[in-house]
Amino acid sequence: MEQANFVRIFEVGPRDGLQNEKNPLTPQLKAELVNRLAAAGLRHIESGSFVSPKWVPQMANSDEVFQLIERRGGTIYSALTPNLKGYQLARAAQADEVAVFAAASETFSQKNINCSIEESLDRFRPLMEAAQQDGIPVRGYISCVLGCPYEGAVDPSRVAELAASLIAMGCYEVSLGDTIGVGTPNKAARLIQAVSGLVDTKRLAVHFHDTYGQAIANIYACLEEGVRCVDSSVAGLGGCPYAPGAGGNVATEDVVYLLQGCGYETGVDLNLLSECGHWISLQLNRPTGSKVATALNGQCARQ
Ligand code: HMG
Ligand code: MG
């Protein structure tokens, strides 16, 4: 049984991070990234995405990535799937778990998955049925929970209703995505309060992009509201191809440092994780997006 002070980190770097990189990595390098993350103690790794390759070419080799991963006992390798076709491809690749993704804004839903919010739920239903028959857990994402790049402010009650629909449909957990990173702590806390009115907080995860540098503060606010699952991306990789200008996900290294400092258990080895972040940044020829990894690399004294 998990300890009361355990916070589950849901690593999305190999999917959310790499889906937005201009120069796609080889499946071998992607699989090595997943293996290094698992070696650092991450137990939930979104390792690829089975979406249309015309829409997100960076994820086109996800089946090869899944084949190349060295599976580690106790680690869940999951995949993003927008519809039944994606689910079938993910199953063929032996993904342990899948995730469907909806949006709290109609315009973003159209831009990202080419259908309305209601239509997206209809597309998920056959996927949910198949997953239930196969015993495959399904996670749900909601994008634009604290703002939409096309519609602006988003009503928390709308997010709450959508989260409740995803849970009613069979998702074991709903991850609330601040896709464009515009949230601030008070708004994030109010969102959790609103959604918790319809969905048990234990079934909520938070997914912050760090465009405005607020992600760590927002995560702290959500921990105070009782959230115990946080999505993040090693080295702060990431963005969304259908949210222009959106920054990367909050860096996993920074989240681990925050959690350790606040007395939470994560099971993650920060030094190994930081090495992994430097390694992937080198492969992508870009600096790490993690402040903590930068500090550790500079041997800045830790308190
Ligand atoms: P569509 O064009 O409306 O779909 O796209 P369609 O059913 O008409 O199919 C068109 C073509 O795509 C067909 O091929 C299908 O077979 C193929 P064709 O006959 O033209 O050769 N197709 C597929 N191929 C592979 N895998 C599939 C699949 N489905 C259809 N699963 C669709 C609709 C949903 C497919 C498309 O809009 C799509 O793939 N969108 C994905 C967009 C995406 O991946 N966005 C980034 C992830 S979401 C995100 O990052 C947010 C998140 O991180 C949380 C947050 O930060 O907020 C999760
Ligand atoms: Mg995201």
mmCIF file of C-alpha atoms and ligand atoms in Angstrom:
data_model
loop_
_atom_site.group_PDB
_atom_site.id
_atom_site.type_symbol
_atom_site.label_atom_id
_atom_site.label_comp_id
_atom_site.label_asym_id
_atom_site.label_seq_id
_atom_site.Cartn_x
_atom_site.Cartn_y
_atom_site.Cartn_z
ATOM 1 C CA MET A 1 0.000 0.000 0.000
ATOM 2 C CA GLU A 2 1.205 3.485 -0.843
ATOM 3 C CA GLN A 3 2.239 5.730 2.065
ATOM 4 C CA ALA A 4 0.013 8.703 2.891
ATOM 5 C CA ASN A 5 2.801 11.097 1.937
ATOM 6 C CA PHE A 6 3.520 9.397 -1.403
ATOM 7 C CA VAL A 7 3.073 11.498 -4.534
ATOM 8 C CA ARG A 8 2.935 9.633 -7.828
ATOM 9 C CA ILE A 9 4.849 11.290 -10.620
ATOM 10 C CA PHE A 10 3.460 10.587 -14.070
ATOM 11 C CA GLU A 11 6.319 11.141 -16.502
ATOM 12 C CA VAL A 12 5.146 12.471 -19.873
ATOM 13 C CA GLY A 13 8.486 13.535 -21.417
ATOM 14 C CA PRO A 14 8.713 10.764 -24.042
ATOM 15 C CA ARG A 15 5.220 11.712 -25.282
ATOM 16 C CA ASP A 16 4.296 15.320 -24.426
ATOM 17 C CA GLY A 17 7.945 16.350 -24.568
ATOM 18 C CA LEU A 18 9.003 14.690 -27.775
ATOM 19 C CA GLN A 19 5.740 15.280 -29.678
ATOM 20 C CA ASN A 20 6.763 18.905 -29.980
ATOM 21 C CA GLU A 21 10.414 18.551 -30.999
ATOM 22 C CA LYS A 22 11.272 19.772 -34.493
ATOM 23 C CA ASN A 23 13.878 17.052 -35.071
ATOM 24 C CA PRO A 24 12.300 13.687 -34.335
ATOM 25 C CA LEU A 25 14.491 11.244 -32.424
ATOM 26 C CA THR A 26 15.095 7.684 -33.555
ATOM 27 C CA PRO A 27 13.005 5.002 -31.831
ATOM 28 C CA GLN A 28 16.251 3.707 -30.282
ATOM 29 C CA LEU A 29 16.940 7.043 -28.559
ATOM 30 C CA LYS A 30 13.321 7.382 -27.458
ATOM 31 C CA ALA A 31 13.419 3.890 -25.948
ATOM 32 C CA GLU A 32 16.695 4.717 -24.210
ATOM 33 C CA LEU A 33 15.022 7.800 -22.715
ATOM 34 C CA VAL A 34 12.194 5.628 -21.373
ATOM 35 C CA ASN A 35 14.698 3.095 -19.977
ATOM 36 C CA ARG A 36 16.721 5.811 -18.247
ATOM 37 C CA LEU A 37 13.563 7.297 -16.710
ATOM 38 C CA ALA A 38 12.546 3.883 -15.402
ATOM 39 C CA ALA A 39 16.062 3.372 -13.984
ATOM 40 C CA ALA A 40 15.710 6.707 -12.152
ATOM 41 C CA GLY A 41 12.656 5.311 -10.354
ATOM 42 C CA LEU A 42 9.757 6.639 -12.427
ATOM 43 C CA ARG A 43 7.015 4.030 -12.363
ATOM 44 C CA HIS A 44 4.503 5.578 -14.733
ATOM 45 C CA ILE A 45 5.903 6.623 -18.097
ATOM 46 C CA GLU A 46 3.842 7.854 -21.054
ATOM 47 C CA SER A 47 6.076 6.392 -23.714
ATOM 48 C CA GLY A 48 4.345 7.317 -26.972
ATOM 49 C CA SER A 49 1.199 8.267 -28.775
ATOM 50 C CA PHE A 50 -0.988 6.457 -31.309
ATOM 51 C CA VAL A 51 -2.510 9.430 -33.101
ATOM 52 C CA SER A 52 -2.671 10.238 -36.797
ATOM 53 C CA PRO A 53 0.916 10.565 -38.143
ATOM 54 C CA LYS A 54 -0.404 13.346 -40.385
ATOM 55 C CA TRP A 55 -1.320 15.327 -37.298
ATOM 56 C CA VAL A 56 1.740 14.598 -35.129
ATOM 57 C CA PRO A 57 4.565 13.096 -37.233
ATOM 58 C CA GLN A 58 6.952 13.126 -34.240
ATOM 59 C CA MET A 59 5.016 10.242 -32.672
ATOM 60 C CA ALA A 60 4.796 8.116 -35.831
ATOM 61 C CA ASN A 61 7.358 5.578 -34.579
ATOM 62 C CA SER A 62 5.705 4.907 -31.211
ATOM 63 C CA ASP A 63 5.125 1.223 -32.044
ATOM 64 C CA GLU A 64 8.880 0.730 -32.549
ATOM 65 C CA VAL A 65 9.594 2.588 -29.296
ATOM 66 C CA PHE A 66 7.306 0.223 -27.378
ATOM 67 C CA GLN A 67 9.052 -2.769 -28.957
ATOM 68 C CA LEU A 68 12.496 -1.485 -27.985
ATOM 69 C CA ILE A 69 11.754 -0.583 -24.345
ATOM 70 C CA GLU A 70 13.336 -2.924 -21.789
ATOM 71 C CA ARG A 71 10.316 -3.568 -19.591
ATOM 72 C CA ARG A 72 11.016 -3.163 -15.910
ATOM 73 C CA GLY A 73 8.750 -4.936 -13.393
ATOM 74 C CA GLY A 74 6.444 -2.528 -11.571
ATOM 75 C CA THR A 75 6.733 0.152 -14.259
ATOM 76 C CA ILE A 76 3.683 1.099 -16.303
ATOM 77 C CA TYR A 77 4.347 2.095 -19.906
ATOM 78 C CA SER A 78 1.350 4.003 -21.205
ATOM 79 C CA ALA A 79 0.249 5.538 -24.516
ATOM 80 C CA LEU A 80 -1.972 8.382 -25.651
ATOM 81 C CA THR A 81 -4.907 7.202 -27.810
ATOM 82 C CA PRO A 82 -7.596 9.458 -29.343
ATOM 83 C CA ASN A 83 -9.910 6.743 -30.671
ATOM 84 C CA LEU A 84 -10.456 2.992 -31.105
ATOM 85 C CA LYS A 85 -7.888 2.802 -33.905
ATOM 86 C CA GLY A 86 -5.256 4.334 -31.618
ATOM 87 C CA TYR A 87 -6.252 1.932 -28.853
ATOM 88 C CA GLN A 88 -5.847 -1.087 -31.151
ATOM 89 C CA LEU A 89 -2.401 0.115 -32.228
ATOM 90 C CA ALA A 90 -1.411 0.716 -28.597
ATOM 91 C CA ARG A 91 -2.588 -2.779 -27.643
ATOM 92 C CA ALA A 92 -0.645 -4.323 -30.524
ATOM 93 C CA ALA A 93 2.419 -2.501 -29.171
ATOM 94 C CA GLN A 94 1.674 -3.918 -25.700
ATOM 95 C CA ALA A 95 1.066 -0.622 -23.945
ATOM 96 C CA ASP A 96 0.116 -1.365 -20.316
ATOM 97 C CA GLU A 97 -2.293 1.527 -20.126
ATOM 98 C CA VAL A 98 -3.824 4.131 -22.452
ATOM 99 C CA ALA A 99 -5.063 7.698 -22.125
ATOM 100 C CA VAL A 100 -7.881 9.498 -23.897
ATOM 101 C CA PHE A 101 -7.792 13.275 -24.196
ATOM 102 C CA ALA A 102 -10.610 15.794 -24.258
ATOM 103 C CA ALA A 103 -10.653 19.582 -23.918
ATOM 104 C CA ALA A 104 -12.617 22.045 -21.812
ATOM 105 C CA SER A 105 -12.852 24.397 -24.786
ATOM 106 C CA GLU A 106 -14.725 23.688 -28.033
ATOM 107 C CA THR A 107 -12.237 25.506 -30.258
ATOM 108 C CA PHE A 108 -9.248 23.661 -28.803
ATOM 109 C CA SER A 109 -11.096 20.357 -29.205
ATOM 110 C CA GLN A 110 -11.649 21.105 -32.898
ATOM 111 C CA LYS A 111 -8.053 22.198 -33.455
ATOM 112 C CA ASN A 112 -6.521 19.277 -31.555
ATOM 113 C CA ILE A 113 -8.722 16.313 -32.442
ATOM 114 C CA ASN A 114 -11.000 17.667 -35.161
ATOM 115 C CA CYS A 115 -14.299 17.217 -33.348
ATOM 116 C CA SER A 116 -16.514 18.794 -30.690
ATOM 117 C CA ILE A 117 -16.205 17.901 -27.003
ATOM 118 C CA GLU A 118 -19.387 15.793 -27.177
ATOM 119 C CA GLU A 119 -18.170 13.982 -30.308
ATOM 120 C CA SER A 120 -14.854 13.269 -28.590
ATOM 121 C CA LEU A 121 -16.693 11.538 -25.732
ATOM 122 C CA ASP A 122 -18.609 9.478 -28.325
ATOM 123 C CA ARG A 123 -15.308 8.442 -29.913
ATOM 124 C CA PHE A 124 -13.952 7.353 -26.535
ATOM 125 C CA ARG A 125 -16.898 5.033 -25.761
ATOM 126 C CA PRO A 126 -15.917 2.096 -28.021
ATOM 127 C CA LEU A 127 -12.312 2.490 -26.816
ATOM 128 C CA MET A 128 -13.460 2.374 -23.183
ATOM 129 C CA GLU A 129 -15.513 -0.768 -23.857
ATOM 130 C CA ALA A 130 -12.599 -2.534 -25.550
ATOM 131 C CA ALA A 131 -10.214 -1.510 -22.756
ATOM 132 C CA GLN A 132 -12.621 -2.739 -20.107
ATOM 133 C CA GLN A 133 -12.873 -6.112 -21.835
ATOM 134 C CA ASP A 134 -9.076 -6.328 -22.093
ATOM 135 C CA GLY A 135 -8.537 -5.151 -18.501
ATOM 136 C CA ILE A 136 -6.498 -2.133 -19.663
ATOM 137 C CA PRO A 137 -6.707 0.946 -17.410
ATOM 138 C CA VAL A 138 -7.663 4.201 -19.153
ATOM 139 C CA ARG A 139 -6.603 7.628 -17.986
ATOM 140 C CA GLY A 140 -8.421 10.786 -19.100
ATOM 141 C CA TYR A 141 -6.906 14.161 -19.864
ATOM 142 C CA ILE A 142 -8.685 17.480 -20.023
ATOM 143 C CA SER A 143 -6.839 20.289 -21.815
ATOM 144 C CA CYS A 144 -7.215 24.035 -21.313
ATOM 145 C CA VAL A 145 -8.503 23.732 -17.731
ATOM 146 C CA LEU A 146 -7.184 27.181 -16.759
ATOM 147 C CA GLY A 147 -7.408 28.905 -20.114
ATOM 148 C CA CYS A 148 -7.640 28.298 -23.843
ATOM 149 C CA PRO A 149 -5.371 29.797 -26.506
ATOM 150 C CA TYR A 150 -8.439 30.493 -28.665
ATOM 151 C CA GLU A 151 -11.293 31.183 -26.203
ATOM 152 C CA GLY A 152 -9.524 32.659 -23.158
ATOM 153 C CA ALA A 153 -10.940 32.008 -19.669
ATOM 154 C CA VAL A 154 -12.507 28.612 -18.936
ATOM 155 C CA ASP A 155 -15.272 28.036 -16.378
ATOM 156 C CA PRO A 156 -14.128 25.556 -13.650
ATOM 157 C CA SER A 157 -17.651 24.064 -13.492
ATOM 158 C CA ARG A 158 -17.281 23.039 -17.132
ATOM 159 C CA VAL A 159 -14.036 21.244 -16.283
ATOM 160 C CA ALA A 160 -15.718 19.563 -13.306
ATOM 161 C CA GLU A 161 -18.579 18.235 -15.445
ATOM 162 C CA LEU A 162 -16.229 16.920 -18.099
ATOM 163 C CA ALA A 163 -14.032 15.249 -15.465
ATOM 164 C CA ALA A 164 -17.132 13.595 -13.991
ATOM 165 C CA SER A 165 -18.140 12.363 -17.479
ATOM 166 C CA LEU A 166 -14.696 10.822 -18.039
ATOM 167 C CA ILE A 167 -14.826 9.058 -14.662
ATOM 168 C CA ALA A 168 -18.407 7.861 -15.329
ATOM 169 C CA MET A 169 -17.175 6.480 -18.640
ATOM 170 C CA GLY A 170 -14.537 4.374 -16.858
ATOM 171 C CA CYS A 171 -11.358 6.467 -16.601
ATOM 172 C CA TYR A 172 -9.539 5.591 -13.380
ATOM 173 C CA GLU A 173 -8.066 9.086 -13.111
ATOM 174 C CA VAL A 174 -8.417 12.481 -14.784
ATOM 175 C CA SER A 175 -5.400 14.670 -15.422
ATOM 176 C CA LEU A 176 -6.219 18.374 -15.482
ATOM 177 C CA GLY A 177 -4.064 20.080 -18.111
ATOM 178 C CA ASP A 178 -3.027 23.710 -18.047
ATOM 179 C CA THR A 179 -2.026 23.323 -21.682
ATOM 180 C CA ILE A 180 -0.772 26.871 -22.168
ATOM 181 C CA GLY A 181 0.554 27.393 -18.638
ATOM 182 C CA VAL A 182 -1.474 30.497 -17.820
ATOM 183 C CA GLY A 183 -2.711 29.373 -14.377
ATOM 184 C CA THR A 184 -1.729 30.890 -11.054
ATOM 185 C CA PRO A 185 -1.961 29.194 -7.612
ATOM 186 C CA ASN A 186 -5.273 30.663 -6.415
ATOM 187 C CA LYS A 187 -6.975 29.777 -9.688
ATOM 188 C CA ALA A 188 -5.445 26.296 -9.614
ATOM 189 C CA ALA A 189 -6.694 25.750 -6.045
ATOM 190 C CA ARG A 190 -10.187 26.962 -6.964
ATOM 191 C CA LEU A 191 -10.212 24.595 -9.912
ATOM 192 C CA ILE A 192 -9.355 21.620 -7.690
ATOM 193 C CA GLN A 193 -12.070 22.683 -5.230
ATOM 194 C CA ALA A 194 -14.622 22.885 -8.071
ATOM 195 C CA VAL A 195 -13.669 19.544 -9.619
ATOM 196 C CA SER A 196 -13.474 17.816 -6.214
ATOM 197 C CA GLY A 197 -17.168 18.611 -5.803
ATOM 198 C CA LEU A 198 -17.901 16.016 -8.503
ATOM 199 C CA VAL A 199 -14.799 13.775 -8.541
ATOM 200 C CA ASP A 200 -12.822 12.364 -5.592
ATOM 201 C CA THR A 201 -9.522 14.290 -5.298
ATOM 202 C CA LYS A 202 -7.714 10.906 -5.173
ATOM 203 C CA ARG A 203 -8.705 10.478 -8.813
ATOM 204 C CA LEU A 204 -7.240 13.784 -9.961
ATOM 205 C CA ALA A 205 -3.823 14.495 -11.393
ATOM 206 C CA VAL A 206 -2.426 17.872 -12.400
ATOM 207 C CA HIS A 207 -0.564 18.611 -15.618
ATOM 208 C CA PHE A 208 1.073 22.017 -15.796
ATOM 209 C CA HIS A 209 2.937 23.500 -18.703
ATOM 210 C CA ASP A 210 5.388 26.116 -17.492
ATOM 211 C CA THR A 211 4.935 28.870 -20.078
ATOM 212 C CA TYR A 212 4.628 31.628 -17.459
ATOM 213 C CA GLY A 213 6.884 30.012 -14.831
ATOM 214 C CA GLN A 214 3.960 29.294 -12.484
ATOM 215 C CA ALA A 215 3.926 25.503 -12.605
ATOM 216 C CA ILE A 216 5.773 24.751 -9.348
ATOM 217 C CA ALA A 217 3.674 27.277 -7.419
ATOM 218 C CA ASN A 218 0.513 25.802 -8.957
ATOM 219 C CA ILE A 219 1.549 22.257 -8.048
ATOM 220 C CA TYR A 220 2.161 23.342 -4.456
ATOM 221 C CA ALA A 221 -1.329 24.861 -4.336
ATOM 222 C CA CYS A 222 -2.842 21.636 -5.690
ATOM 223 C CA LEU A 223 -0.908 19.485 -3.179
ATOM 224 C CA GLU A 224 -2.422 21.654 -0.442
ATOM 225 C CA GLU A 225 -5.848 20.762 -1.902
ATOM 226 C CA GLY A 226 -5.019 17.058 -1.572
ATOM 227 C CA VAL A 227 -3.907 16.156 -5.106
ATOM 228 C CA ARG A 228 -1.372 13.286 -5.036
ATOM 229 C CA CYS A 229 -0.495 12.729 -8.697
ATOM 230 C CA VAL A 230 1.605 15.167 -10.722
ATOM 231 C CA ASP A 231 2.469 14.995 -14.435
ATOM 232 C CA SER A 232 5.851 16.297 -15.515
ATOM 233 C CA SER A 233 8.468 15.978 -18.184
ATOM 234 C CA VAL A 234 12.178 15.346 -17.709
ATOM 235 C CA ALA A 235 14.260 18.449 -18.544
ATOM 236 C CA GLY A 236 10.991 20.366 -19.017
ATOM 237 C CA LEU A 237 10.586 19.044 -22.550
ATOM 238 C CA GLY A 238 7.305 19.672 -24.215
ATOM 239 C CA GLY A 239 4.561 21.812 -25.603
ATOM 240 C CA CYS A 240 1.490 21.108 -27.663
ATOM 241 C CA PRO A 241 1.518 21.235 -31.468
ATOM 242 C CA TYR A 242 -2.029 22.665 -31.380
ATOM 243 C CA ALA A 243 -1.355 25.363 -28.759
ATOM 244 C CA PRO A 244 1.101 27.742 -30.454
ATOM 245 C CA GLY A 245 3.628 29.279 -28.061
ATOM 246 C CA ALA A 246 2.824 26.883 -25.202
ATOM 247 C CA GLY A 247 5.887 26.137 -23.086
ATOM 248 C CA GLY A 248 7.193 22.744 -22.039
ATOM 249 C CA ASN A 249 5.804 20.716 -19.177
ATOM 250 C CA VAL A 250 7.071 21.452 -15.696
ATOM 251 C CA ALA A 251 10.443 19.685 -15.338
ATOM 252 C CA THR A 252 10.312 16.397 -13.411
ATOM 253 C CA GLU A 253 13.586 17.287 -11.651
ATOM 254 C CA ASP A 254 11.983 20.479 -10.288
ATOM 255 C CA VAL A 255 8.879 18.592 -9.142
ATOM 256 C CA VAL A 256 10.972 15.932 -7.361
ATOM 257 C CA TYR A 257 13.011 18.634 -5.595
ATOM 258 C CA LEU A 258 9.816 20.413 -4.491
ATOM 259 C CA LEU A 259 8.269 17.180 -3.242
ATOM 260 C CA GLN A 260 11.392 16.035 -1.392
ATOM 261 C CA GLY A 261 11.678 19.460 0.230
ATOM 262 C CA CYS A 262 8.048 19.263 1.370
ATOM 263 C CA GLY A 263 8.569 15.808 2.902
ATOM 264 C CA TYR A 264 6.794 13.726 0.246
ATOM 265 C CA GLU A 265 8.036 10.343 -1.021
ATOM 266 C CA THR A 266 8.354 9.860 -4.777
ATOM 267 C CA GLY A 267 10.632 6.832 -5.216
ATOM 268 C CA VAL A 268 12.695 8.850 -7.719
ATOM 269 C CA ASP A 269 16.492 9.191 -7.570
ATOM 270 C CA LEU A 270 17.066 12.893 -8.307
ATOM 271 C CA ASN A 271 20.695 12.440 -9.371
ATOM 272 C CA LEU A 272 19.895 9.707 -11.891
ATOM 273 C CA LEU A 273 16.928 11.714 -13.156
ATOM 274 C CA SER A 274 19.056 14.812 -13.549
ATOM 275 C CA GLU A 275 21.667 12.816 -15.518
ATOM 276 C CA CYS A 276 18.865 11.527 -17.736
ATOM 277 C CA GLY A 277 17.671 15.117 -18.300
ATOM 278 C CA HIS A 278 21.144 16.260 -19.315
ATOM 279 C CA TRP A 279 21.516 13.269 -21.611
ATOM 280 C CA ILE A 280 18.242 13.915 -23.478
ATOM 281 C CA SER A 281 18.966 17.655 -23.715
ATOM 282 C CA LEU A 282 22.299 16.792 -25.342
ATOM 283 C CA GLN A 283 20.555 14.494 -27.836
ATOM 284 C CA LEU A 284 18.152 17.312 -28.706
ATOM 285 C CA ASN A 285 20.932 19.890 -28.759
ATOM 286 C CA ARG A 286 19.145 22.225 -26.366
ATOM 287 C CA PRO A 287 19.695 23.349 -22.783
ATOM 288 C CA THR A 288 17.756 21.608 -20.027
ATOM 289 C CA GLY A 289 14.547 23.356 -19.005
ATOM 290 C CA SER A 290 15.063 22.273 -15.390
ATOM 291 C CA LYS A 291 16.354 24.823 -12.898
ATOM 292 C CA VAL A 292 17.139 22.043 -10.405
ATOM 293 C CA ALA A 293 19.162 20.048 -12.945
ATOM 294 C CA THR A 294 21.056 23.199 -13.907
ATOM 295 C CA ALA A 295 21.832 23.891 -10.236
ATOM 296 C CA LEU A 296 22.909 20.304 -9.551
ATOM 297 C CA ASN A 297 25.115 20.300 -12.634
ATOM 298 C CA GLY A 298 26.803 23.481 -11.421
ATOM 299 C CA GLN A 299 27.399 21.724 -8.079
ATOM 300 C CA CYS A 300 25.375 24.449 -6.379
ATOM 301 C CA ALA A 301 25.252 23.444 -2.683
ATOM 302 C CA ARG A 302 21.993 21.778 -1.621
ATOM 303 C CA GLN A 303 20.466 22.596 1.723
HETATM 304 P P1 HMG B 1 -9.398 13.072 -38.401
HETATM 305 O O1 HMG B 1 -8.655 13.516 -39.629
HETATM 306 O O2 HMG B 1 -10.669 13.784 -38.063
HETATM 307 O O3 HMG B 1 -9.654 11.496 -38.354
HETATM 308 O O4 HMG B 1 -8.390 13.177 -37.178
HETATM 309 P P2 HMG B 1 -10.262 10.460 -39.334
HETATM 310 O O5 HMG B 1 -10.916 9.438 -38.487
HETATM 311 O O6 HMG B 1 -11.060 11.142 -40.411
HETATM 312 O O7 HMG B 1 -8.966 9.804 -39.995
HETATM 313 C C1 HMG B 1 -8.094 10.512 -40.867
HETATM 314 C C2 HMG B 1 -6.859 9.654 -41.131
HETATM 315 O O8 HMG B 1 -6.146 9.428 -39.920
HETATM 316 C C3 HMG B 1 -7.213 8.253 -41.661
HETATM 317 O O9 HMG B 1 -6.118 7.845 -42.489
HETATM 318 C C4 HMG B 1 -7.214 7.408 -40.424
HETATM 319 O O10 HMG B 1 -6.959 6.050 -40.679
HETATM 320 C C5 HMG B 1 -6.056 8.022 -39.645
HETATM 321 P P3 HMG B 1 -6.171 7.987 -44.098
HETATM 322 O O11 HMG B 1 -7.346 7.165 -44.508
HETATM 323 O O12 HMG B 1 -6.370 9.473 -44.391
HETATM 324 O O13 HMG B 1 -4.825 7.490 -44.533
HETATM 325 N N1 HMG B 1 -6.187 7.813 -38.198
HETATM 326 C C6 HMG B 1 -5.190 7.348 -37.413
HETATM 327 N N2 HMG B 1 -3.931 6.936 -37.696
HETATM 328 C C7 HMG B 1 -3.189 6.500 -36.657
HETATM 329 N N3 HMG B 1 -3.628 6.465 -35.382
HETATM 330 C C8 HMG B 1 -4.889 6.852 -35.090
HETATM 331 C C9 HMG B 1 -5.711 7.312 -36.120
HETATM 332 N N4 HMG B 1 -6.982 7.765 -36.158
HETATM 333 C C10 HMG B 1 -7.259 8.061 -37.430
HETATM 334 N N5 HMG B 1 -5.308 6.815 -33.823
HETATM 335 C C11 HMG B 1 -7.600 12.434 -35.043
HETATM 336 C C12 HMG B 1 -8.798 12.832 -35.864
HETATM 337 C C13 HMG B 1 -8.031 12.357 -33.583
HETATM 338 C C14 HMG B 1 -7.063 11.096 -35.520
HETATM 339 C C15 HMG B 1 -6.505 13.517 -35.248
HETATM 340 O O14 HMG B 1 -7.071 14.777 -35.010
HETATM 341 C C16 HMG B 1 -5.323 13.332 -34.342
HETATM 342 O O15 HMG B 1 -4.577 12.376 -34.479
HETATM 343 N N6 HMG B 1 -5.103 14.267 -33.410
HETATM 344 C C17 HMG B 1 -4.050 14.134 -32.424
HETATM 345 C C18 HMG B 1 -3.556 15.472 -31.978
HETATM 346 C C19 HMG B 1 -2.518 15.298 -30.937
HETATM 347 O O16 HMG B 1 -1.914 14.245 -30.774
HETATM 348 N N7 HMG B 1 -2.284 16.375 -30.144
HETATM 349 C C20 HMG B 1 -1.302 16.362 -29.095
HETATM 350 C C21 HMG B 1 -1.687 15.498 -27.931
HETATM 351 S S1 HMG B 1 -2.852 16.261 -26.829
HETATM 352 C C22 HMG B 1 -1.866 17.157 -25.723
HETATM 353 O O17 HMG B 1 -0.693 17.280 -25.937
HETATM 354 C C23 HMG B 1 -2.495 17.709 -24.473
HETATM 355 C C24 HMG B 1 -2.117 16.939 -23.209
HETATM 356 O O18 HMG B 1 -0.720 16.895 -23.029
HETATM 357 C C25 HMG B 1 -2.763 17.610 -21.984
HETATM 358 C C26 HMG B 1 -2.512 19.117 -21.935
HETATM 359 O O19 HMG B 1 -1.370 19.530 -21.921
HETATM 360 O O20 HMG B 1 -3.515 19.813 -21.912
HETATM 361 C C27 HMG B 1 -2.629 15.496 -23.272
HETATM 362 MG MG MG B 2 0.469 18.514 -22.145
#
